[in-house]
Amino acid sequence: MNNEEFNNNSLAIILLCSNLAINHKVDTIKPFTMVEWSKLAKIIWSSSIKEPSNLFNLSKEQIEKELLIEEKESERIIKLLSKAGQLTFELNELKKLGINITTRADKTYPKILRERLKQKCPPMIYYCGNIEILCNNLVGVVGLKSVDEYDIEFTKQLADKIVKDKYSLICGNADGVDSVSQVQVLKNNGKVVQFIGDSMINRIKKKEVREDIVKGNLLLMSDSNPRSGISVYSAMDRNKYIYGLSELTVVVSADYNKGETWTGAAENLQNQWTPTLVRFDENVPKGNLELIKIGGKKFIEESFEKDFTQTI
């Protein structure tokens, strides 16, 4: 298969790990999940096939023999790879909208994400905007959707510090802390990477989003089909990617032992992907206090006067 925008390894990964080319009305075949692909990729690299692109040249029987997998799995691979023609059409349609894809086989794929998350990093990422923002020093900001005046004041002050200290922001796209931090950074002409958990196509239809992308100040990223709606699975994963891509992440507010913010912070503390700073003042919820008990570093009022690296 040939497509000038992608190498054949990338095309194989997109075909095997996305539903872009699948017609859900007639196809029952399912793409490989992140966990399934990580397992299959390891088998491919250790076999005589070596690279995903070489699967294009093999029959079902050859794939079974070389990878030592069951017939139903080799048939699944063949069926997914047979969608190459439809994939080319879909990729061109996304390109018209300004949406691109980077896979684990591409140089544009964030190296730090692969190194930190290893098999937990997504096989492919959709993006719209200036991917060079990923080269900046990123500070992650996470927190609850429900915010009070103290949360808002702290988040705005934090966003101002990010821009002033020449960092860029990485966050999700939920209401509350995500929204407040993003708006404030962009207001100050800072740079934002937003890992979204809903439809990228719907998001880039918004005038203000398009304007920030055109200015080069906003990069949207997602591991889900750009046409898809909100996925609980993607929403839970995006915090993992925020931690994986950031130099450090600040938790503004978290419920105790429940919700995306707690789960993401606890997982990061367990895996030590990046330092976790936790807001600490008299107005924080119980979740913040408990995160500090399990290893989160306190971010206090005086921390605003220091560089982030001095707070770690």
C-alpha positions as protocol buffer text, in pm:
chain_id: "A"
residue {
  index: 1
  type: MET
  ca { x: 0 y: 0 z: 0 }
}
residue {
  index: 2
  type: ASN
  ca { x: 121 y: 353 z: -72 }
}
residue {
  index: 3
  type: ASN
  ca { x: 15 y: 690 z: 66 }
}
residue {
  index: 4
  type: GLU
  ca { x: 251 y: 986 z: 43 }
}
residue {
  index: 5
  type: GLU
  ca { x: 153 y: 1112 z: 390 }
}
residue {
  index: 6
  type: PHE
  ca { x: 238 y: 787 z: 572 }
}
residue {
  index: 7
  type: ASN
  ca { x: 495 y: 510 z: 563 }
}
residue {
  index: 8
  type: ASN
  ca { x: 363 y: 156 z: 527 }
}
residue {
  index: 9
  type: ASN
  ca { x: 425 y: 70 z: 892 }
}
residue {
  index: 10
  type: SER
  ca { x: 205 y: 363 z: 992 }
}
residue {
  index: 11
  type: LEU
  ca { x: -67 y: 261 z: 747 }
}
residue {
  index: 12
  type: ALA
  ca { x: -66 y: -94 z: 882 }
}
residue {
  index: 13
  type: ILE
  ca { x: -100 y: 35 z: 1239 }
}
residue {
  index: 14
  type: ILE
  ca { x: -388 y: 267 z: 1144 }
}
residue {
  index: 15
  type: LEU
  ca { x: -570 y: -15 z: 964 }
}
residue {
  index: 16
  type: LEU
  ca { x: -521 y: -259 z: 1250 }
}
residue {
  index: 17
  type: CYS
  ca { x: -587 y: -23 z: 1541 }
}
residue {
  index: 18
  type: SER
  ca { x: -859 y: 216 z: 1423 }
}
residue {
  index: 19
  type: ASN
  ca { x: -1217 y: 193 z: 1300 }
}
residue {
  index: 20
  type: LEU
  ca { x: -1165 y: 465 z: 1038 }
}
residue {
  index: 21
  type: ALA
  ca { x: -1211 y: 230 z: 743 }
}
residue {
  index: 22
  type: ILE
  ca { x: -1471 y: 1 z: 901 }
}
residue {
  index: 23
  type: ASN
  ca { x: -1832 y: 15 z: 785 }
}
residue {
  index: 24
  type: HIS
  ca { x: -2023 y: -63 z: 1104 }
}
residue {
  index: 25
  type: LYS
  ca { x: -2341 y: -142 z: 908 }
}
residue {
  index: 26
  type: VAL
  ca { x: -2187 y: -445 z: 738 }
}
residue {
  index: 27
  type: ASP
  ca { x: -1855 y: -519 z: 912 }
}
residue {
  index: 28
  type: THR
  ca { x: -1833 y: -717 z: 1235 }
}
residue {
  index: 29
  type: ILE
  ca { x: -1455 y: -701 z: 1254 }
}
residue {
  index: 30
  type: LYS
  ca { x: -1306 y: -513 z: 1550 }
}
residue {
  index: 31
  type: PRO
  ca { x: -976 y: -321 z: 1545 }
}
residue {
  index: 32
  type: PHE
  ca { x: -703 y: -413 z: 1792 }
}
residue {
  index: 33
  type: THR
  ca { x: -720 y: -236 z: 2127 }
}
residue {
  index: 34
  type: MET
  ca { x: -413 y: -70 z: 2278 }
}
residue {
  index: 35
  type: VAL
  ca { x: -341 y: -376 z: 2493 }
}
residue {
  index: 36
  type: GLU
  ca { x: -400 y: -619 z: 2205 }
}
residue {
  index: 37
  type: TRP
  ca { x: -177 y: -420 z: 1971 }
}
residue {
  index: 38
  type: SER
  ca { x: 107 y: -397 z: 2222 }
}
residue {
  index: 39
  type: LYS
  ca { x: 100 y: -775 z: 2252 }
}
residue {
  index: 40
  type: LEU
  ca { x: 77 y: -831 z: 1875 }
}
residue {
  index: 41
  type: ALA
  ca { x: 349 y: -574 z: 1798 }
}
residue {
  index: 42
  type: LYS
  ca { x: 588 y: -755 z: 2032 }
}
residue {
  index: 43
  type: ILE
  ca { x: 517 y: -1084 z: 1851 }
}
residue {
  index: 44
  type: ILE
  ca { x: 571 y: -919 z: 1510 }
}
residue {
  index: 45
  type: TRP
  ca { x: 905 y: -762 z: 1608 }
}
residue {
  index: 46
  type: SER
  ca { x: 1035 y: -1092 z: 1746 }
}
residue {
  index: 47
  type: SER
  ca { x: 925 y: -1292 z: 1438 }
}
residue {
  index: 48
  type: SER
  ca { x: 1075 y: -1306 z: 1089 }
}
residue {
  index: 49
  type: ILE
  ca { x: 809 y: -1054 z: 979 }
}
residue {
  index: 50
  type: LYS
  ca { x: 980 y: -782 z: 1189 }
}
residue {
  index: 51
  type: GLU
  ca { x: 760 y: -489 z: 1081 }
}
residue {
  index: 52
  type: PRO
  ca { x: 381 y: -434 z: 1050 }
}
residue {
  index: 53
  type: SER
  ca { x: 422 y: -327 z: 686 }
}
residue {
  index: 54
  type: ASN
  ca { x: 536 y: -677 z: 589 }
}
residue {
  index: 55
  type: LEU
  ca { x: 192 y: -812 z: 682 }
}
residue {
  index: 56
  type: PHE
  ca { x: 58 y: -661 z: 358 }
}
residue {
  index: 57
  type: ASN
  ca { x: 254 y: -919 z: 157 }
}
residue {
  index: 58
  type: LEU
  ca { x: 145 y: -1228 z: 349 }
}
residue {
  index: 59
  type: SER
  ca { x: -149 y: -1466 z: 327 }
}
residue {
  index: 60
  type: LYS
  ca { x: -364 y: -1565 z: 621 }
}
residue {
  index: 61
  type: GLU
  ca { x: -182 y: -1897 z: 645 }
}
residue {
  index: 62
  type: GLN
  ca { x: 160 y: -1733 z: 637 }
}
residue {
  index: 63
  type: ILE
  ca { x: 64 y: -1492 z: 914 }
}
residue {
  index: 64
  type: GLU
  ca { x: -62 y: -1781 z: 1127 }
}
residue {
  index: 65
  type: LYS
  ca { x: 259 y: -1972 z: 1076 }
}
residue {
  index: 66
  type: GLU
  ca { x: 500 y: -1682 z: 1130 }
}
residue {
  index: 67
  type: LEU
  ca { x: 324 y: -1530 z: 1432 }
}
residue {
  index: 68
  type: LEU
  ca { x: 202 y: -1857 z: 1584 }
}
residue {
  index: 69
  type: ILE
  ca { x: -149 y: -1720 z: 1630 }
}
residue {
  index: 70
  type: GLU
  ca { x: -495 y: -1871 z: 1589 }
}
residue {
  index: 71
  type: GLU
  ca { x: -681 y: -1871 z: 1257 }
}
residue {
  index: 72
  type: LYS
  ca { x: -943 y: -1623 z: 1380 }
}
residue {
  index: 73
  type: GLU
  ca { x: -669 y: -1372 z: 1466 }
}
residue {
  index: 74
  type: SER
  ca { x: -490 y: -1404 z: 1132 }
}
residue {
  index: 75
  type: GLU
  ca { x: -827 y: -1368 z: 959 }
}
residue {
  index: 76
  type: ARG
  ca { x: -892 y: -1056 z: 1164 }
}
residue {
  index: 77
  type: ILE
  ca { x: -558 y: -910 z: 1051 }
}
residue {
  index: 78
  type: ILE
  ca { x: -627 y: -988 z: 685 }
}
residue {
  index: 79
  type: LYS
  ca { x: -975 y: -834 z: 697 }
}
residue {
  index: 80
  type: LEU
  ca { x: -853 y: -515 z: 863 }
}
residue {
  index: 81
  type: LEU
  ca { x: -564 y: -476 z: 618 }
}
residue {
  index: 82
  type: SER
  ca { x: -803 y: -526 z: 325 }
}
residue {
  index: 83
  type: LYS
  ca { x: -966 y: -188 z: 407 }
}
residue {
  index: 84
  type: ALA
  ca { x: -670 y: 5 z: 262 }
}
residue {
  index: 85
  type: GLY
  ca { x: -872 y: 165 z: -18 }
}
residue {
  index: 86
  type: GLN
  ca { x: -1138 y: 298 z: 218 }
}
residue {
  index: 87
  type: LEU
  ca { x: -869 y: 415 z: 459 }
}
residue {
  index: 88
  type: THR
  ca { x: -707 y: 630 z: 190 }
}
residue {
  index: 89
  type: PHE
  ca { x: -1042 y: 803 z: 134 }
}
residue {
  index: 90
  type: GLU
  ca { x: -1094 y: 858 z: 508 }
}
residue {
  index: 91
  type: LEU
  ca { x: -743 y: 994 z: 558 }
}
residue {
  index: 92
  type: ASN
  ca { x: -794 y: 1242 z: 275 }
}
residue {
  index: 93
  type: GLU
  ca { x: -1123 y: 1356 z: 430 }
}
residue {
  index: 94
  type: LEU
  ca { x: -954 y: 1414 z: 765 }
}
residue {
  index: 95
  type: LYS
  ca { x: -668 y: 1597 z: 596 }
}
residue {
  index: 96
  type: LYS
  ca { x: -916 y: 1841 z: 442 }
}
residue {
  index: 97
  type: LEU
  ca { x: -1031 y: 1923 z: 795 }
}
residue {
  index: 98
  type: GLY
  ca { x: -675 y: 1973 z: 917 }
}
residue {
  index: 99
  type: ILE
  ca { x: -669 y: 1649 z: 1117 }
}
residue {
  index: 100
  type: ASN
  ca { x: -355 y: 1436 z: 1102 }
}
residue {
  index: 101
  type: ILE
  ca { x: -241 y: 1107 z: 1256 }
}
residue {
  index: 102
  type: THR
  ca { x: 86 y: 1004 z: 1415 }
}
residue {
  index: 103
  type: THR
  ca { x: 160 y: 641 z: 1504 }
}
residue {
  index: 104
  type: ARG
  ca { x: 421 y: 462 z: 1711 }
}
residue {
  index: 105
  type: ALA
  ca { x: 608 y: 410 z: 1382 }
}
residue {
  index: 106
  type: ASP
  ca { x: 641 y: 785 z: 1312 }
}
residue {
  index: 107
  type: LYS
  ca { x: 910 y: 1034 z: 1413 }
}
residue {
  index: 108
  type: THR
  ca { x: 635 y: 1282 z: 1506 }
}
residue {
  index: 109
  type: TYR
  ca { x: 500 y: 1045 z: 1772 }
}
residue {
  index: 110
  type: PRO
  ca { x: 595 y: 1191 z: 2114 }
}
residue {
  index: 111
  type: LYS
  ca { x: 902 y: 998 z: 2225 }
}
residue {
  index: 112
  type: ILE
  ca { x: 849 y: 1081 z: 2592 }
}
residue {
  index: 113
  type: LEU
  ca { x: 503 y: 921 z: 2586 }
}
residue {
  index: 114
  type: ARG
  ca { x: 642 y: 598 z: 2444 }
}
residue {
  index: 115
  type: GLU
  ca { x: 930 y: 592 z: 2694 }
}
residue {
  index: 116
  type: ARG
  ca { x: 711 y: 658 z: 2997 }
}
residue {
  index: 117
  type: LEU
  ca { x: 395 y: 462 z: 2924 }
}
residue {
  index: 118
  type: LYS
  ca { x: 560 y: 187 z: 2720 }
}
residue {
  index: 119
  type: GLN
  ca { x: 286 y: -64 z: 2628 }
}
residue {
  index: 120
  type: LYS
  ca { x: 21 y: 169 z: 2772 }
}
residue {
  index: 121
  type: CYS
  ca { x: 83 y: 438 z: 2510 }
}
residue {
  index: 122
  type: PRO
  ca { x: -176 y: 458 z: 2229 }
}
residue {
  index: 123
  type: PRO
  ca { x: -78 y: 294 z: 1896 }
}
residue {
  index: 124
  type: MET
  ca { x: -189 y: 611 z: 1715 }
}
residue {
  index: 125
  type: ILE
  ca { x: -290 y: 967 z: 1797 }
}
residue {
  index: 126
  type: TYR
  ca { x: -513 y: 1202 z: 1600 }
}
residue {
  index: 127
  type: TYR
  ca { x: -412 y: 1567 z: 1615 }
}
residue {
  index: 128
  type: CYS
  ca { x: -506 y: 1907 z: 1480 }
}
residue {
  index: 129
  type: GLY
  ca { x: -276 y: 2205 z: 1517 }
}
residue {
  index: 130
  type: ASN
  ca { x: 93 y: 2271 z: 1564 }
}
residue {
  index: 131
  type: ILE
  ca { x: 249 y: 1946 z: 1683 }
}
residue {
  index: 132
  type: GLU
  ca { x: 574 y: 2133 z: 1754 }
}
residue {
  index: 133
  type: ILE
  ca { x: 413 y: 2255 z: 2078 }
}
residue {
  index: 134
  type: LEU
  ca { x: 495 y: 1909 z: 2214 }
}
residue {
  index: 135
  type: CYS
  ca { x: 862 y: 2013 z: 2206 }
}
residue {
  index: 136
  type: ASN
  ca { x: 792 y: 2280 z: 2470 }
}
residue {
  index: 137
  type: ASN
  ca { x: 818 y: 2218 z: 2844 }
}
residue {
  index: 138
  type: LEU
  ca { x: 462 y: 2115 z: 2931 }
}
residue {
  index: 139
  type: VAL
  ca { x: 290 y: 2160 z: 3266 }
}
residue {
  index: 140
  type: GLY
  ca { x: -18 y: 1945 z: 3313 }
}
residue {
  index: 141
  type: VAL
  ca { x: -321 y: 2084 z: 3496 }
}
residue {
  index: 142
  type: VAL
  ca { x: -601 y: 1853 z: 3613 }
}
residue {
  index: 143
  type: GLY
  ca { x: -900 y: 1892 z: 3842 }
}
residue {
  index: 144
  type: LEU
  ca { x: -1272 y: 1861 z: 3893 }
}
residue {
  index: 145
  type: LYS
  ca { x: -1550 y: 1973 z: 3660 }
}
residue {
  index: 146
  type: SER
  ca { x: -1731 y: 2134 z: 3952 }
}
residue {
  index: 147
  type: VAL
  ca { x: -1536 y: 2439 z: 4070 }
}
residue {
  index: 148
  type: ASP
  ca { x: -1587 y: 2714 z: 4327 }
}
residue {
  index: 149
  type: GLU
  ca { x: -1441 y: 3064 z: 4340 }
}
residue {
  index: 150
  type: TYR
  ca { x: -1126 y: 2941 z: 4516 }
}
residue {
  index: 151
  type: ASP
  ca { x: -1064 y: 2675 z: 4249 }
}
residue {
  index: 152
  type: ILE
  ca { x: -1110 y: 2931 z: 3973 }
}
residue {
  index: 153
  type: GLU
  ca { x: -881 y: 3187 z: 4136 }
}
residue {
  index: 154
  type: PHE
  ca { x: -607 y: 2928 z: 4193 }
}
residue {
  index: 155
  type: THR
  ca { x: -637 y: 2787 z: 3839 }
}
residue {
  index: 156
  type: LYS
  ca { x: -614 y: 3131 z: 3678 }
}
residue {
  index: 157
  type: GLN
  ca { x: -311 y: 3218 z: 3890 }
}
residue {
  index: 158
  type: LEU
  ca { x: -152 y: 2886 z: 3792 }
}
residue {
  index: 159
  type: ALA
  ca { x: -223 y: 2948 z: 3422 }
}
residue {
  index: 160
  type: ASP
  ca { x: -66 y: 3293 z: 3446 }
}
residue {
  index: 161
  type: LYS
  ca { x: 245 y: 3139 z: 3603 }
}
residue {
  index: 162
  type: ILE
  ca { x: 270 y: 2879 z: 3325 }
}
residue {
  index: 163
  type: VAL
  ca { x: 282 y: 3151 z: 3059 }
}
residue {
  index: 164
  type: LYS
  ca { x: 503 y: 3388 z: 3262 }
}
residue {
  index: 165
  type: ASP
  ca { x: 761 y: 3113 z: 3326 }
}
residue {
  index: 166
  type: LYS
  ca { x: 760 y: 3018 z: 2955 }
}
residue {
  index: 167
  type: TYR
  ca { x: 598 y: 2678 z: 2992 }
}
residue {
  index: 168
  type: SER
  ca { x: 307 y: 2546 z: 2787 }
}
residue {
  index: 169
  type: LEU
  ca { x: -12 y: 2390 z: 2923 }
}
residue {
  index: 170
  type: ILE
  ca { x: -140 y: 2039 z: 2868 }
}
residue {
  index: 171
  type: CYS
  ca { x: -490 y: 1959 z: 2991 }
}
residue {
  index: 172
  type: GLY
  ca { x: -816 y: 1783 z: 2908 }
}
residue {
  index: 173
  type: ASN
  ca { x: -1129 y: 1939 z: 2763 }
}
residue {
  index: 174
  type: ALA
  ca { x: -1381 y: 1903 z: 3045 }
}
residue {
  index: 175
  type: ASP
  ca { x: -1565 y: 2188 z: 3213 }
}
residue {
  index: 176
  type: GLY
  ca { x: -1422 y: 2332 z: 3532 }
}
residue {
  index: 177
  type: VAL
  ca { x: -1047 y: 2326 z: 3589 }
}
residue {
  index: 178
  type: ASP
  ca { x: -964 y: 2213 z: 3232 }
}
residue {
  index: 179
  type: SER
  ca { x: -1166 y: 2492 z: 3076 }
}
residue {
  index: 180
  type: VAL
  ca { x: -1051 y: 2766 z: 3314 }
}
residue {
  index: 181
  type: SER
  ca { x: -681 y: 2683 z: 3269 }
}
residue {
  index: 182
  type: GLN
  ca { x: -703 y: 2661 z: 2891 }
}
residue {
  index: 183
  type: VAL
  ca { x: -895 y: 2986 z: 2849 }
}
residue {
  index: 184
  type: GLN
  ca { x: -656 y: 3174 z: 3077 }
}
residue {
  index: 185
  type: VAL
  ca { x: -339 y: 3049 z: 2905 }
}
residue {
  index: 186
  type: LEU
  ca { x: -474 y: 3128 z: 2558 }
}
residue {
  index: 187
  type: LYS
  ca { x: -592 y: 3469 z: 2680 }
}
residue {
  index: 188
  type: ASN
  ca { x: -227 y: 3540 z: 2768 }
}
residue {
  index: 189
  type: ASN
  ca { x: -114 y: 3420 z: 2422 }
}
residue {
  index: 190
  type: GLY
  ca { x: 36 y: 3104 z: 2570 }
}
residue {
  index: 191
  type: LYS
  ca { x: 47 y: 2758 z: 2410 }
}
residue {
  index: 192
  type: VAL
  ca { x: -195 y: 2476 z: 2493 }
}
residue {
  index: 193
  type: VAL
  ca { x: -201 y: 2103 z: 2421 }
}
residue {
  index: 194
  type: GLN
  ca { x: -549 y: 1968 z: 2484 }
}
residue {
  index: 195
  type: PHE
  ca { x: -601 y: 1591 z: 2500 }
}
residue {
  index: 196
  type: ILE
  ca { x: -971 y: 1562 z: 2428 }
}
residue {
  index: 197
  type: GLY
  ca { x: -1219 y: 1286 z: 2506 }
}
residue {
  index: 198
  type: ASP
  ca { x: -1491 y: 1375 z: 2256 }
}
residue {
  index: 199
  type: SER
  ca { x: -1534 y: 1446 z: 1883 }
}
residue {
  index: 200
  type: MET
  ca { x: -1242 y: 1638 z: 1736 }
}
residue {
  index: 201
  type: ILE
  ca { x: -1445 y: 1721 z: 1426 }
}
residue {
  index: 202
  type: ASN
  ca { x: -1718 y: 1884 z: 1634 }
}
residue {
  index: 203
  type: ARG
  ca { x: -1462 y: 2071 z: 1842 }
}
residue {
  index: 204
  type: ILE
  ca { x: -1279 y: 2229 z: 1549 }
}
residue {
  index: 205
  type: LYS
  ca { x: -1608 y: 2362 z: 1415 }
}
residue {
  index: 206
  type: LYS
  ca { x: -1605 y: 2617 z: 1698 }
}
residue {
  index: 207
  type: LYS
  ca { x: -1480 y: 2955 z: 1579 }
}
residue {
  index: 208
  type: GLU
  ca { x: -1259 y: 3028 z: 1880 }
}
residue {
  index: 209
  type: VAL
  ca { x: -1096 y: 2684 z: 1857 }
}
residue {
  index: 210
  type: ARG
  ca { x: -1017 y: 2729 z: 1487 }
}
residue {
  index: 211
  type: GLU
  ca { x: -872 y: 3074 z: 1555 }
}
residue {
  index: 212
  type: ASP
  ca { x: -639 y: 2945 z: 1829 }
}
residue {
  index: 213
  type: ILE
  ca { x: -525 y: 2658 z: 1604 }
}
residue {
  index: 214
  type: VAL
  ca { x: -454 y: 2896 z: 1315 }
}
residue {
  index: 215
  type: LYS
  ca { x: -254 y: 3122 z: 1549 }
}
residue {
  index: 216
  type: GLY
  ca { x: -40 y: 2821 z: 1637 }
}
residue {
  index: 217
  type: ASN
  ca { x: -140 y: 2841 z: 2004 }
}
residue {
  index: 218
  type: LEU
  ca { x: -355 y: 2527 z: 2031 }
}
residue {
  index: 219
  type: LEU
  ca { x: -289 y: 2160 z: 1958 }
}
residue {
  index: 220
  type: LEU
  ca { x: -578 y: 1915 z: 1990 }
}
residue {
  index: 221
  type: MET
  ca { x: -495 y: 1548 z: 2043 }
}
residue {
  index: 222
  type: SER
  ca { x: -707 y: 1234 z: 2081 }
}
residue {
  index: 223
  type: ASP
  ca { x: -676 y: 857 z: 2068 }
}
residue {
  index: 224
  type: SER
  ca { x: -1035 y: 822 z: 1941 }
}
residue {
  index: 225
  type: ASN
  ca { x: -1193 y: 843 z: 1596 }
}
residue {
  index: 226
  type: PRO
  ca { x: -1245 y: 1219 z: 1532 }
}
residue {
  index: 227
  type: ARG
  ca { x: -1612 y: 1156 z: 1457 }
}
residue {
  index: 228
  type: SER
  ca { x: -1676 y: 975 z: 1785 }
}
residue {
  index: 229
  type: GLY
  ca { x: -1864 y: 1118 z: 2078 }
}
residue {
  index: 230
  type: ILE
  ca { x: -1753 y: 1106 z: 2439 }
}
residue {
  index: 231
  type: SER
  ca { x: -1606 y: 773 z: 2544 }
}
residue {
  index: 232
  type: VAL
  ca { x: -1564 y: 689 z: 2914 }
}
residue {
  index: 233
  type: TYR
  ca { x: -1261 y: 480 z: 2822 }
}
residue {
  index: 234
  type: SER
  ca { x: -1096 y: 770 z: 2638 }
}
residue {
  index: 235
  type: ALA
  ca { x: -1186 y: 1018 z: 2912 }
}
residue {
  index: 236
  type: MET
  ca { x: -1014 y: 798 z: 3171 }
}
residue {
  index: 237
  type: ASP
  ca { x: -709 y: 748 z: 2948 }
}
residue {
  index: 238
  type: ARG
  ca { x: -655 y: 1114 z: 2865 }
}
residue {
  index: 239
  type: ASN
  ca { x: -530 y: 1197 z: 3217 }
}
residue {
  index: 240
  type: LYS
  ca { x: -273 y: 920 z: 3175 }
}
residue {
  index: 241
  type: TYR
  ca { x: -153 y: 1087 z: 2855 }
}
residue {
  index: 242
  type: ILE
  ca { x: -143 y: 1430 z: 3024 }
}
residue {
  index: 243
  type: TYR
  ca { x: 90 y: 1290 z: 3290 }
}
residue {
  index: 244
  type: GLY
  ca { x: 288 y: 1104 z: 3027 }
}
residue {
  index: 245
  type: LEU
  ca { x: 352 y: 1415 z: 2819 }
}
residue {
  index: 246
  type: SER
  ca { x: 411 y: 1670 z: 3095 }
}
residue {
  index: 247
  type: GLU
  ca { x: 726 y: 1777 z: 3276 }
}
residue {
  index: 248
  type: LEU
  ca { x: 507 y: 1785 z: 3586 }
}
residue {
  index: 249
  type: THR
  ca { x: 135 y: 1800 z: 3659 }
}
residue {
  index: 250
  type: VAL
  ca { x: -56 y: 2010 z: 3912 }
}
residue {
  index: 251
  type: VAL
  ca { x: -374 y: 1871 z: 4070 }
}
residue {
  index: 252
  type: VAL
  ca { x: -606 y: 2164 z: 4146 }
}
residue {
  index: 253
  type: SER
  ca { x: -887 y: 1960 z: 4302 }
}
residue {
  index: 254
  type: ALA
  ca { x: -975 y: 1593 z: 4338 }
}
residue {
  index: 255
  type: ASP
  ca { x: -1247 y: 1384 z: 4496 }
}
residue {
  index: 256
  type: TYR
  ca { x: -1124 y: 1117 z: 4734 }
}
residue {
  index: 257
  type: ASN
  ca { x: -1085 y: 767 z: 4587 }
}
residue {
  index: 258
  type: LYS
  ca { x: -1317 y: 825 z: 4289 }
}
residue {
  index: 259
  type: GLY
  ca { x: -1335 y: 999 z: 3954 }
}
residue {
  index: 260
  type: GLU
  ca { x: -1092 y: 1064 z: 3668 }
}
residue {
  index: 261
  type: THR
  ca { x: -876 y: 1315 z: 3855 }
}
residue {
  index: 262
  type: TRP
  ca { x: -813 y: 1087 z: 4154 }
}
residue {
  index: 263
  type: THR
  ca { x: -759 y: 778 z: 3938 }
}
residue {
  index: 264
  type: GLY
  ca { x: -515 y: 955 z: 3706 }
}
residue {
  index: 265
  type: ALA
  ca { x: -314 y: 1112 z: 3989 }
}
residue {
  index: 266
  type: ALA
  ca { x: -298 y: 789 z: 4189 }
}
residue {
  index: 267
  type: GLU
  ca { x: -187 y: 594 z: 3881 }
}
residue {
  index: 268
  type: ASN
  ca { x: 86 y: 849 z: 3811 }
}
residue {
  index: 269
  type: LEU
  ca { x: 208 y: 841 z: 4171 }
}
residue {
  index: 270
  type: GLN
  ca { x: 224 y: 463 z: 4152 }
}
residue {
  index: 271
  type: ASN
  ca { x: 412 y: 458 z: 3820 }
}
residue {
  index: 272
  type: GLN
  ca { x: 620 y: 774 z: 3878 }
}
residue {
  index: 273
  type: TRP
  ca { x: 581 y: 894 z: 3518 }
}
residue {
  index: 274
  type: THR
  ca { x: 619 y: 1259 z: 3619 }
}
residue {
  index: 275
  type: PRO
  ca { x: 614 y: 1466 z: 3943 }
}
residue {
  index: 276
  type: THR
  ca { x: 267 y: 1531 z: 4087 }
}
residue {
  index: 277
  type: LEU
  ca { x: 213 y: 1866 z: 4259 }
}
residue {
  index: 278
  type: VAL
  ca { x: -106 y: 1897 z: 4462 }
}
residue {
  index: 279
  type: ARG
  ca { x: -268 y: 2225 z: 4559 }
}
residue {
  index: 280
  type: PHE
  ca { x: -260 y: 2264 z: 4936 }
}
residue {
  index: 281
  type: ASP
  ca { x: -455 y: 2535 z: 5117 }
}
residue {
  index: 282
  type: GLU
  ca { x: -751 y: 2565 z: 5353 }
}
residue {
  index: 283
  type: ASN
  ca { x: -1007 y: 2535 z: 5071 }
}
residue {
  index: 284
  type: VAL
  ca { x: -897 y: 2209 z: 4906 }
}
residue {
  index: 285
  type: PRO
  ca { x: -1117 y: 1895 z: 4902 }
}
residue {
  index: 286
  type: LYS
  ca { x: -1029 y: 1573 z: 5085 }
}
residue {
  index: 287
  type: GLY
  ca { x: -892 y: 1418 z: 4767 }
}
residue {
  index: 288
  type: ASN
  ca { x: -605 y: 1667 z: 4762 }
}
residue {
  index: 289
  type: LEU
  ca { x: -507 y: 1588 z: 5120 }
}
residue {
  index: 290
  type: GLU
  ca { x: -513 y: 1214 z: 5054 }
}
residue {
  index: 291
  type: LEU
  ca { x: -303 y: 1250 z: 4736 }
}
residue {
  index: 292
  type: ILE
  ca { x: -39 y: 1431 z: 4940 }
}
residue {
  index: 293
  type: LYS
  ca { x: -41 y: 1142 z: 5189 }
}
residue {
  index: 294
  type: ILE
  ca { x: 41 y: 893 z: 4912 }
}
residue {
  index: 295
  type: GLY
  ca { x: 325 y: 1094 z: 4762 }
}
residue {
  index: 296
  type: GLY
  ca { x: 196 y: 1412 z: 4600 }
}
residue {
  index: 297
  type: LYS
  ca { x: 413 y: 1721 z: 4657 }
}
residue {
  index: 298
  type: LYS
  ca { x: 242 y: 2022 z: 4816 }
}
residue {
  index: 299
  type: PHE
  ca { x: 185 y: 2325 z: 4595 }
}
residue {
  index: 300
  type: ILE
  ca { x: 133 y: 2614 z: 4836 }
}
residue {
  index: 301
  type: GLU
  ca { x: 90 y: 2990 z: 4794 }
}
residue {
  index: 302
  type: GLU
  ca { x: 467 y: 3045 z: 4811 }
}
residue {
  index: 303
  type: SER
  ca { x: 513 y: 2800 z: 4522 }
}
residue {
  index: 304
  type: PHE
  ca { x: 385 y: 3065 z: 4282 }
}
residue {
  index: 305
  type: GLU
  ca { x: 704 y: 3264 z: 4347 }
}
residue {
  index: 306
  type: LYS
  ca { x: 933 y: 2972 z: 4256 }
}
residue {
  index: 307
  type: ASP
  ca { x: 1007 y: 2792 z: 3932 }
}
residue {
  index: 308
  type: PHE
  ca { x: 806 y: 2471 z: 3901 }
}
residue {
  index: 309
  type: THR
  ca { x: 1125 y: 2265 z: 3917 }
}
residue {
  index: 310
  type: GLN
  ca { x: 1203 y: 2410 z: 4262 }
}
residue {
  index: 311
  type: THR
  ca { x: 870 y: 2278 z: 4392 }
}
residue {
  index: 312
  type: ILE
  ca { x: 929 y: 1918 z: 4294 }
}
